[in-house]
Structure formats: C-alpha cells, structure tokens
Amino acid sequence: MAVDFAQKRRVRAGDGWALRTVKLQMSRKLMYAAGLLSCYSCKLELAGQPPEHGRYRVVEHLEGLVRKTPLDILARAALSFGEFSACAKDLFSAYDEFLAVLDDPDRRTYLEKLAPGQEADPHYQQAHAIGKRFEGALIEMFFDSQPLAELTRRYGVF
C-alpha cells in the first residue's frame, strides 16, 4: 500500500494536513490490518486440507476475501475469534466515531482548514485520540490475542 501523504503535504503547502493525518490513522491502518487478516486466514482456515488442491483453494479463498471490504474482513475475524471481543468493541466504536467526523460537514471542514502546526487544537486532538484508540485495539488484537499474536510474530513482522 503506497501513501502519498508527503507529496500532498508539499504540493498543497500543508492545506488539509489534519484531515489527512486522521485518515492515515484510521483508513490506511484498517486496510493494512485487513490485508494481514486475509493472509493469516489462509493458515487458520485452510490448514489440514489435501496438498493436491492447496494452491487452487488458496487462490479461491483469497479471491473471495478481496471482494469484501476491509471492515467486513475485520468483522469476520472478530466474530471468528471470541478472545478479543472487548478489543473488537474498541475497534468498531473508534471507527464509527471516525466515520462520524468524516460525515459531519462542519467538523470535516474545520479539520481540512486547520493550519499546519496546530496539533494542540482541541478538535484535532479529539480526532487524533480516536485514531490512538483504534491503533491500541489493533495492537491488542495482533500482538496480545491468540491466534493472531503467534501469526503476527511468525509471518507479520519479518
């Protein structure tokens, strides 16, 4: 996944930095997490199948997942592994609050027009805190909850 944040910041002379930063904290992390979950699902769901059908089954499985939204993939994992239900609550409530910020024309415009260097602004801090909660829940999900913690150590880091 490529992100053109630095290019947009330079070209736009900082305009819109606050909203783009909040989006990076949420949407891009969601997409990345969904990609990891898709890869991990091959190990979790296809293990033990006959090797002669392995490659075709993996391709078929991944084709089905790429047709789903990242939020659906995250929800699917949350439903599959009850161990991180509290974490899932944090993930989805933070994402819902993020969508509420994007859906509110006043809040969205305010963040779009916020000048660079205004990181202490209370509206930006509120949106940033939503992203931090989302990030914390992802960290808990991928590093503290089984079976994802083991898969992250084995496949997700190196």
Coordinates of N, CA, C and O in Angstrom, one line a residue:
M1 N 0.9 -1.2 0.0 CA 0.0 0.0 0.0 C 0.9 1.2 0.0 O 1.8 1.4 0.8
A2 N 0.7 2.1 -0.9 CA 1.5 3.3 -1.0 C 0.7 4.5 -0.5 O -0.5 4.6 -0.7
V3 N 1.4 5.4 0.1 CA 0.7 6.6 0.7 C 1.4 7.8 0.2 O 2.6 7.9 0.2
D4 N 0.7 8.7 -0.4 CA 1.3 9.9 -1.0 C 1.2 11.2 0.0 O 1.1 12.3 -0.5
F5 N 1.1 10.9 1.3 CA 0.9 12.0 2.2 C 2.0 13.1 2.1 O 1.6 14.3 2.1
A6 N 3.3 12.7 2.0 CA 4.3 13.7 2.0 C 4.2 14.5 0.7 O 4.4 15.8 0.7
Q7 N 3.9 13.9 -0.4 CA 3.8 14.6 -1.7 C 2.6 15.6 -1.6 O 2.7 16.8 -2.0
K8 N 1.5 15.2 -1.1 CA 0.3 16.1 -1.0 C 0.6 17.2 0.0 O 0.2 18.4 -0.2
R9 N 1.3 17.0 1.1 CA 1.7 18.0 2.0 C 2.5 19.1 1.4 O 2.3 20.3 1.6
R10 N 3.5 18.6 0.6 CA 4.4 19.6 -0.1 C 3.6 20.4 -1.2 O 3.7 21.6 -1.2
V11 N 2.9 19.7 -2.0 CA 2.2 20.3 -3.1 C 1.1 21.3 -2.6 O 0.9 22.4 -3.1
R12 N 0.4 20.9 -1.5 CA -0.7 21.7 -1.0 C -0.2 22.7 0.1 O -1.0 23.3 0.7
A13 N 1.1 22.7 0.3 CA 1.7 23.7 1.3 C 1.0 23.5 2.7 O 0.8 24.4 3.4
G14 N 0.7 22.2 3.0 CA 0.2 21.9 4.3 C -1.4 22.0 4.4 O -1.9 21.5 5.4
D15 N -2.0 22.5 3.4 CA -3.5 22.5 3.4 C -4.1 21.1 3.6 O -3.7 20.2 2.9
G16 N -5.0 20.9 4.5 CA -5.7 19.7 4.7 C -4.9 18.6 5.5 O -5.3 17.5 5.6
W17 N -3.7 19.0 6.1 CA -2.9 18.1 6.8 C -3.6 17.4 7.9 O -3.4 16.2 8.1
A18 N -4.4 18.1 8.6 CA -5.1 17.5 9.8 C -6.0 16.3 9.4 O -6.0 15.2 10.0
L19 N -6.8 16.6 8.4 CA -7.8 15.5 8.0 C -7.0 14.3 7.4 O -7.3 13.2 7.7
R20 N -6.0 14.6 6.6 CA -5.2 13.5 6.0 C -4.5 12.7 7.1 O -4.4 11.5 7.0
T21 N -4.0 13.4 8.1 CA -3.4 12.6 9.2 C -4.4 11.7 9.9 O -4.0 10.6 10.2
V22 N -5.5 12.2 10.2 CA -6.6 11.4 10.8 C -6.9 10.2 10.0 O -7.1 9.1 10.4
K23 N -7.0 10.4 8.7 CA -7.4 9.3 7.7 C -6.2 8.3 7.8 O -6.5 7.1 7.7
L24 N -5.0 8.7 7.8 CA -3.9 7.8 7.9 C -4.0 6.9 9.1 O -3.7 5.7 9.1
Q25 N -4.4 7.5 10.2 CA -4.5 6.8 11.5 C -5.6 5.7 11.4 O -5.5 4.7 12.1
M26 N -6.6 5.9 10.6 CA -7.7 5.0 10.6 C -7.8 4.2 9.3 O -7.6 3.0 9.4
S27 N -8.2 4.8 8.2 CA -8.5 4.0 7.0 C -7.3 3.2 6.5 O -7.4 2.0 6.1
R28 N -6.1 3.8 6.5 CA -4.9 3.1 6.0 C -4.6 1.9 6.9 O -4.2 0.9 6.5
K29 N -4.7 2.1 8.2 CA -4.4 1.0 9.2 C -5.4 -0.1 9.0 O -5.1 -1.2 9.2
L30 N -6.7 0.3 8.8 CA -7.7 -0.7 8.6 C -7.4 -1.5 7.4 O -7.5 -2.7 7.4
M31 N -7.0 -0.9 6.3 CA -6.7 -1.6 5.1 C -5.5 -2.6 5.3 O -5.5 -3.7 4.8
Y32 N -4.5 -2.1 6.0 CA -3.3 -2.9 6.3 C -3.7 -4.1 7.2 O -3.3 -5.3 6.9
A33 N -4.5 -3.9 8.2 CA -4.9 -4.9 9.1 C -5.8 -6.0 8.3 O -5.6 -7.2 8.5
A34 N -6.6 -5.5 7.4 CA -7.4 -6.4 6.6 C -6.6 -7.3 5.7 O -6.8 -8.5 5.5
G35 N -5.5 -6.7 5.2 CA -4.6 -7.5 4.4 C -3.9 -8.6 5.2 O -3.7 -9.7 4.7
L36 N -3.4 -8.2 6.4 CA -2.8 -9.2 7.3 C -3.8 -10.3 7.6 O -3.5 -11.5 7.6
L37 N -5.0 -9.9 8.0 CA -6.0 -10.9 8.3 C -6.3 -11.8 7.2 O -6.5 -13.0 7.4
S38 N -6.3 -11.3 6.0 CA -6.6 -12.1 4.8 C -5.5 -13.2 4.6 O -5.7 -14.3 4.4
C39 N -4.2 -12.7 4.8 CA -3.1 -13.7 4.7 C -3.2 -14.7 5.8 O -3.0 -15.9 5.6
Y40 N -3.4 -14.2 7.0 CA -3.5 -15.2 8.1 C -4.6 -16.2 8.0 O -4.5 -17.3 8.4
S41 N -5.7 -15.8 7.4 CA -6.8 -16.7 7.2 C -6.5 -17.9 6.4 O -7.1 -19.0 6.6
C42 N -5.5 -17.8 5.5 CA -5.1 -19.0 4.8 C -4.5 -20.0 5.7 O -4.8 -21.2 5.6
K43 N -3.7 -19.6 6.7 CA -3.1 -20.5 7.6 C -4.2 -21.1 8.6 O -4.3 -22.3 8.9
L44 N -5.1 -20.2 9.0 CA -6.1 -20.6 10.0 C -7.2 -21.4 9.4 O -7.7 -22.3 10.1
E45 N -7.6 -21.1 8.2 CA -8.8 -21.8 7.7 C -8.5 -22.9 6.7 O -9.4 -23.7 6.4
L46 N -7.3 -22.9 6.1 CA -7.1 -23.9 5.1 C -6.1 -24.9 5.5 O -5.8 -25.9 4.8
A47 N -5.6 -24.8 6.7 CA -4.6 -25.8 7.2 C -5.3 -27.2 7.3 O -6.5 -27.3 7.6
G48 N -4.5 -28.2 6.9 CA -5.1 -29.5 7.0 C -5.8 -30.0 5.8 O -6.3 -31.1 5.7
Q49 N -5.9 -29.1 4.8 CA -6.6 -29.6 3.5 C -5.6 -30.4 2.7 O -4.4 -30.2 2.8
P50 N -6.1 -31.2 1.8 CA -5.2 -32.0 1.0 C -4.2 -31.2 0.1 O -4.7 -30.2 -0.5
P51 N -3.0 -31.5 0.1 CA -2.0 -30.6 -0.6 C -2.2 -30.6 -2.1 O -1.9 -29.5 -2.7
E52 N -2.8 -31.6 -2.7 CA -3.0 -31.5 -4.2 C -4.0 -30.4 -4.6 O -4.0 -30.0 -5.7
H53 N -4.8 -29.9 -3.7 CA -5.8 -28.9 -4.0 C -5.4 -27.6 -3.3 O -6.1 -26.6 -3.4
G54 N -4.2 -27.5 -2.7 CA -3.8 -26.4 -1.9 C -3.8 -25.1 -2.6 O -4.4 -24.1 -2.2
R55 N -3.0 -25.1 -3.7 CA -2.8 -23.8 -4.4 C -4.1 -23.2 -4.9 O -4.4 -22.0 -4.8
Y56 N -4.9 -24.1 -5.5 CA -6.2 -23.6 -6.0 C -7.2 -23.1 -4.9 O -7.9 -22.2 -5.1
R57 N -7.1 -23.8 -3.8 CA -8.0 -23.5 -2.7 C -7.6 -22.1 -2.1 O -8.4 -21.3 -1.8
V58 N -6.3 -21.9 -2.0 CA -5.8 -20.6 -1.5 C -6.2 -19.5 -2.4 O -6.7 -18.4 -2.0
V59 N -6.0 -19.7 -3.7 CA -6.4 -18.6 -4.7 C -7.9 -18.3 -4.6 O -8.3 -17.2 -4.5
E60 N -8.7 -19.4 -4.5 CA -10.1 -19.2 -4.4 C -10.5 -18.5 -3.1 O -11.4 -17.6 -3.1
H61 N -9.9 -18.9 -2.0 CA -10.1 -18.3 -0.7 C -9.8 -16.8 -0.8 O -10.6 -16.0 -0.3
L62 N -8.6 -16.4 -1.3 CA -8.2 -15.0 -1.3 C -9.0 -14.2 -2.3 O -9.3 -13.1 -2.0
E63 N -9.5 -14.8 -3.4 CA -10.4 -14.1 -4.3 C -11.7 -13.7 -3.6 O -12.2 -12.7 -3.8
G64 N -12.2 -14.6 -2.8 CA -13.4 -14.3 -2.0 C -13.2 -13.2 -1.0 O -14.0 -12.3 -0.9
L65 N -12.0 -13.1 -0.4 CA -11.7 -12.0 0.6 C -11.5 -10.7 -0.1 O -11.9 -9.7 0.4
V66 N -10.8 -10.6 -1.3 CA -10.6 -9.3 -1.9 C -11.9 -8.7 -2.4 O -11.9 -7.5 -2.7
R67 N -12.9 -9.4 -2.4 CA -14.2 -8.9 -2.8 C -15.0 -8.3 -1.6 O -16.0 -7.6 -1.7
K68 N -14.4 -8.5 -0.4 CA -15.0 -7.9 0.8 C -14.3 -6.6 1.2 O -13.2 -6.3 0.8
T69 N -15.0 -5.8 1.9 CA -14.5 -4.5 2.4 C -13.5 -4.8 3.5 O -13.7 -5.8 4.2
P70 N -12.5 -3.9 3.8 CA -11.6 -4.1 4.9 C -12.4 -4.2 6.2 O -12.0 -5.1 7.1
L71 N -13.4 -3.5 6.4 CA -14.2 -3.5 7.6 C -14.9 -4.9 7.8 O -15.0 -5.4 8.9
D72 N -15.4 -5.4 6.7 CA -16.0 -6.8 6.7 C -15.0 -7.8 7.1 O -15.3 -8.8 7.8
I73 N -13.8 -7.7 6.6 CA -12.7 -8.7 6.9 C -12.4 -8.6 8.4 O -12.2 -9.6 9.1
L74 N -12.3 -7.4 8.9 CA -12.0 -7.2 10.4 C -13.2 -7.8 11.2 O -13.0 -8.5 12.2
A75 N -14.4 -7.5 10.8 CA -15.6 -8.1 11.5 C -15.6 -9.6 11.5 O -15.9 -10.2 12.5
R76 N -15.3 -10.1 10.3 CA -15.2 -11.6 10.2 C -14.2 -12.2 11.2 O -14.5 -13.2 11.8
A77 N -13.0 -11.6 11.3 CA -12.0 -12.0 12.3 C -12.5 -11.9 13.7 O -12.4 -12.8 14.5
A78 N -13.2 -10.8 14.0 CA -13.7 -10.5 15.3 C -14.7 -11.6 15.7 O -14.8 -12.0 16.8
L79 N -15.5 -12.0 14.8 CA -16.6 -13.0 15.0 C -16.0 -14.4 15.1 O -16.5 -15.2 15.9
S80 N -14.9 -14.6 14.4 CA -14.2 -15.9 14.4 C -13.5 -16.2 15.7 O -13.4 -17.4 16.2
F81 N -12.9 -15.2 16.3 CA -12.1 -15.4 17.5 C -12.7 -14.6 18.6 O -12.4 -13.4 18.8
G82 N -13.5 -15.2 19.4 CA -14.1 -14.5 20.5 C -13.2 -14.0 21.6 O -13.6 -13.1 22.4
E83 N -11.9 -14.4 21.6 CA -11.0 -14.0 22.6 C -10.8 -12.4 22.6 O -10.6 -11.9 23.7
F84 N -10.9 -11.8 21.5 CA -10.7 -10.3 21.5 C -12.0 -9.6 21.3 O -12.0 -8.5 20.6
S85 N -13.1 -10.0 21.9 CA -14.4 -9.3 21.7 C -14.3 -7.9 22.3 O -14.9 -6.9 21.8
A86 N -13.6 -7.7 23.5 CA -13.5 -6.3 24.0 C -12.7 -5.4 23.1 O -13.0 -4.3 22.9
C87 N -11.7 -6.0 22.6 CA -10.8 -5.3 21.6 C -11.7 -4.9 20.4 O -11.5 -3.8 19.8
A88 N -12.5 -5.8 19.9 CA -13.3 -5.6 18.7 C -14.3 -4.4 19.0 O -14.5 -3.6 18.1
K89 N -14.8 -4.4 20.2 CA -15.7 -3.3 20.6 C -15.0 -1.9 20.5 O -15.5 -1.0 19.9
D90 N -13.7 -1.9 21.0 CA -12.9 -0.7 20.8 C -12.6 -0.3 19.4 O -12.7 0.8 19.0
L91 N -12.3 -1.3 18.6 CA -12.0 -1.1 17.2 C -13.2 -0.5 16.4 O -13.1 0.5 15.8
F92 N -14.4 -1.1 16.6 CA -15.6 -0.7 15.8 C -16.1 0.6 16.4 O -16.7 1.4 15.6
S93 N -16.1 0.8 17.7 CA -16.6 2.1 18.2 C -15.7 3.3 17.8 O -16.2 4.3 17.4
A94 N -14.4 3.1 17.8 CA -13.4 4.1 17.3 C -13.7 4.4 15.8 O -13.7 5.5 15.4
Y95 N -13.8 3.3 15.0 CA -14.1 3.5 13.6 C -15.4 4.2 13.3 O -15.5 5.1 12.4
D96 N -16.4 3.9 14.1 CA -17.7 4.6 14.0 C -17.6 6.1 14.3 O -18.1 6.9 13.6
E97 N -16.8 6.4 15.3 CA -16.6 7.8 15.7 C -15.8 8.5 14.6 O -16.1 9.7 14.2
F98 N -14.8 7.8 14.0 CA -14.1 8.4 12.8 C -15.0 8.7 11.7 O -15.0 9.8 11.1
L99 N -15.9 7.8 11.3 CA -16.9 8.0 10.3 C -17.8 9.1 10.6 O -18.2 9.9 9.7
A100 N -18.1 9.3 11.8 CA -19.0 10.4 12.3 C -18.3 11.7 12.0 O -18.9 12.7 11.6
V101 N -17.0 11.8 12.3 CA -16.2 13.0 12.0 C -16.2 13.3 10.5 O -16.5 14.5 10.1
L102 N -16.0 12.3 9.7 CA -16.0 12.5 8.2 C -17.4 12.9 7.7 O -17.5 13.6 6.7
D103 N -18.4 12.4 8.3 CA -19.8 12.6 7.9 C -20.3 14.0 8.3 O -21.3 14.4 7.8
D104 N -19.7 14.6 9.3 CA -20.1 15.9 9.8 C -19.5 17.0 9.0 O -18.3 17.2 9.1
P105 N -20.2 17.7 8.1 CA -19.6 18.7 7.3 C -18.8 19.8 8.1 O -17.7 20.2 7.6
D106 N -19.3 20.2 9.2 CA -18.6 21.2 10.0 C -17.3 20.7 10.5 O -16.3 21.4 10.4
R107 N -17.3 19.6 11.1 CA -16.1 19.0 11.7 C -15.1 18.7 10.6 O -13.9 18.9 10.8
R108 N -15.6 18.1 9.5 CA -14.6 17.8 8.4 C -14.0 19.0 7.8 O -12.8 19.1 7.6
T109 N -14.8 20.1 7.6 CA -14.3 21.3 7.0 C -13.3 22.0 8.0 O -12.2 22.5 7.6
Y110 N -13.6 21.9 9.3 CA -12.7 22.5 10.3 C -11.4 21.8 10.2 O -10.3 22.5 10.2
L111 N -11.3 20.5 10.1 CA -10.1 19.8 10.1 C -9.3 20.0 8.8 O -8.1 20.1 8.7
E112 N -10.1 20.2 7.7 CA -9.5 20.4 6.4 C -8.8 21.8 6.4 O -7.8 22.0 5.7
K113 N -9.3 22.8 7.1 CA -8.8 24.1 7.0 C -7.8 24.4 8.2 O -7.2 25.5 8.2
L114 N -7.6 23.5 9.1 CA -6.7 23.7 10.2 C -5.3 23.9 9.6 O -4.8 23.1 8.8
A115 N -4.6 24.9 10.1 CA -3.3 25.2 9.6 C -2.2 24.3 10.2 O -2.4 23.8 11.4
P116 N -1.2 24.0 9.5 CA -0.1 23.2 10.0 C 0.5 23.8 11.3 O 0.5 25.0 11.4
G117 N 0.9 23.0 12.2 CA 1.4 23.5 13.5 C 0.3 23.6 14.5 O 0.6 24.1 15.6
Q118 N -0.9 23.3 14.2 CA -2.0 23.4 15.2 C -2.4 22.1 15.8 O -3.5 21.8 16.1
E119 N -1.4 21.2 16.1 CA -1.6 19.9 16.7 C -2.3 20.0 18.0 O -2.9 19.0 18.5
A120 N -2.2 21.1 18.7 CA -2.8 21.2 20.0 C -4.2 21.6 20.0 O -4.9 21.6 21.0
D121 N -4.8 21.9 18.8 CA -6.2 22.3 18.6 C -7.1 21.2 19.2 O -6.9 20.0 19.0
P122 N -8.0 21.5 20.0 CA -8.9 20.5 20.7 C -9.7 19.6 19.7 O -9.9 18.5 20.0
H123 N -10.1 20.2 18.6 CA -10.8 19.4 17.6 C -9.9 18.3 17.0 O -10.3 17.2 16.8
Y124 N -8.7 18.8 16.7 CA -7.7 17.8 16.1 C -7.4 16.8 17.2 O -7.3 15.6 16.8
Q125 N -7.1 17.2 18.4 CA -6.8 16.3 19.4 C -7.9 15.2 19.7 O -7.6 14.1 19.9
Q126 N -9.1 15.6 19.5 CA -10.2 14.7 19.7 C -10.2 13.7 18.6 O -10.3 12.5 18.8
A127 N -10.0 14.1 17.3 CA -9.9 13.2 16.2 C -8.7 12.3 16.3 O -8.7 11.1 16.0
H128 N -7.6 12.9 16.8 CA -6.3 12.1 16.9 C -6.5 11.0 18.0 O -6.0 9.9 17.9
A129 N -7.2 11.3 19.1 CA -7.5 10.4 20.2 C -8.3 9.2 19.7 O -8.1 8.1 20.1
I130 N -9.2 9.4 18.8 CA -10.0 8.3 18.2 C -9.0 7.4 17.4 O -9.1 6.2 17.6
G131 N -8.1 8.0 16.7 CA -7.1 7.2 16.0 C -6.2 6.4 16.9 O -5.8 5.2 16.6
K132 N -5.8 7.0 18.0 CA -5.0 6.3 19.0 C -5.7 5.1 19.6 O -5.2 4.0 19.9
R133 N -7.0 5.3 19.9 CA -7.8 4.2 20.4 C -7.9 3.0 19.4 O -7.8 1.8 19.8
F134 N -8.1 3.4 18.2 CA -8.2 2.4 17.1 C -6.8 1.6 17.0 O -6.8 0.4 17.0
E135 N -5.8 2.4 17.0 CA -4.4 1.8 17.0 C -4.2 0.9 18.2 O -3.6 -0.3 18.0
G136 N -4.6 1.3 19.3 CA -4.4 0.5 20.5 C -5.1 -0.8 20.4 O -4.6 -1.9 20.8
A137 N -6.3 -0.8 19.9 CA -7.1 -2.0 19.7 C -6.5 -2.9 18.7 O -6.5 -4.2 18.9
L138 N -6.0 -2.4 17.6 CA -5.3 -3.2 16.6 C -4.0 -3.9 17.2 O -3.8 -5.0 17.0
I139 N -3.3 -3.1 18.0 CA -2.1 -3.7 18.7 C -2.5 -4.8 19.6 O -1.9 -5.9 19.6
E140 N -3.6 -4.6 20.4 CA -4.0 -5.7 21.3 C -4.5 -6.9 20.4 O -4.1 -8.1 20.8
M141 N -5.2 -6.7 19.4 CA -5.7 -7.8 18.5 C -4.5 -8.6 17.9 O -4.5 -9.8 17.9
F142 N -3.5 -7.9 17.4 CA -2.5 -8.6 16.6 C -1.3 -9.0 17.5 O -0.5 -9.9 17.1
F143 N -1.1 -8.5 18.7 CA 0.0 -8.8 19.5 C -0.3 -9.5 20.8 O 0.6 -10.1 21.4
D144 N -1.5 -9.3 21.3 CA -1.9 -9.9 22.6 C -2.9 -11.0 22.6 O -3.2 -11.6 23.6
S145 N -3.6 -11.2 21.4 CA -4.7 -12.2 21.4 C -4.3 -13.3 20.4 O -3.7 -13.1 19.4
Q146 N -4.6 -14.5 20.9 CA -4.4 -15.7 20.1 C -5.6 -16.0 19.2 O -6.7 -15.7 19.6
P147 N -5.4 -16.5 18.0 CA -4.2 -17.0 17.4 C -3.4 -15.9 16.6 O -2.3 -16.2 16.1
L148 N -3.9 -14.7 16.6 CA -3.2 -13.7 15.8 C -1.9 -13.3 16.3 O -1.0 -13.0 15.5
A149 N -1.6 -13.3 17.6 CA -0.3 -12.9 18.1 C 0.8 -13.8 17.6 O 1.8 -13.4 17.1
E150 N 0.5 -15.1 17.6 CA 1.5 -16.1 17.1 C 1.7 -15.9 15.6 O 2.9 -15.9 15.1
L151 N 0.7 -15.7 14.8 CA 0.8 -15.5 13.4 C 1.5 -14.2 13.1 O 2.3 -14.1 12.1
T152 N 1.3 -13.1 13.9 CA 2.0 -11.9 13.7 C 3.5 -12.0 14.0 O 4.3 -11.5 13.2
R153 N 3.8 -12.7 15.0 CA 5.2 -13.0 15.3 C 5.9 -13.8 14.2 O 7.0 -13.5 13.8
R154 N 5.2 -14.8 13.7 CA 5.8 -15.7 12.7 C 5.8 -15.1 11.3 O 6.8 -15.2 10.6
Y155 N 4.7 -14.4 10.9 CA 4.6 -14.0 9.5 C 4.4 -12.5 9.3 O 4.7 -12.0 8.2
G156 N 4.0 -11.8 10.3 CA 3.7 -10.4 10.1 C 4.8 -9.4 10.3 O 4.7 -8.3 9.8
V157 N 5.8 -9.8 11.0 CA 6.9 -8.9 11.2 C 8.0 -9.0 10.2 O 8.5 -8.0 9.7
F158 N 8.5 -10.2 10.0 CA 9.6 -10.4 9.1 C 9.3 -11.6 8.1 O 8.7 -12.5 8.4

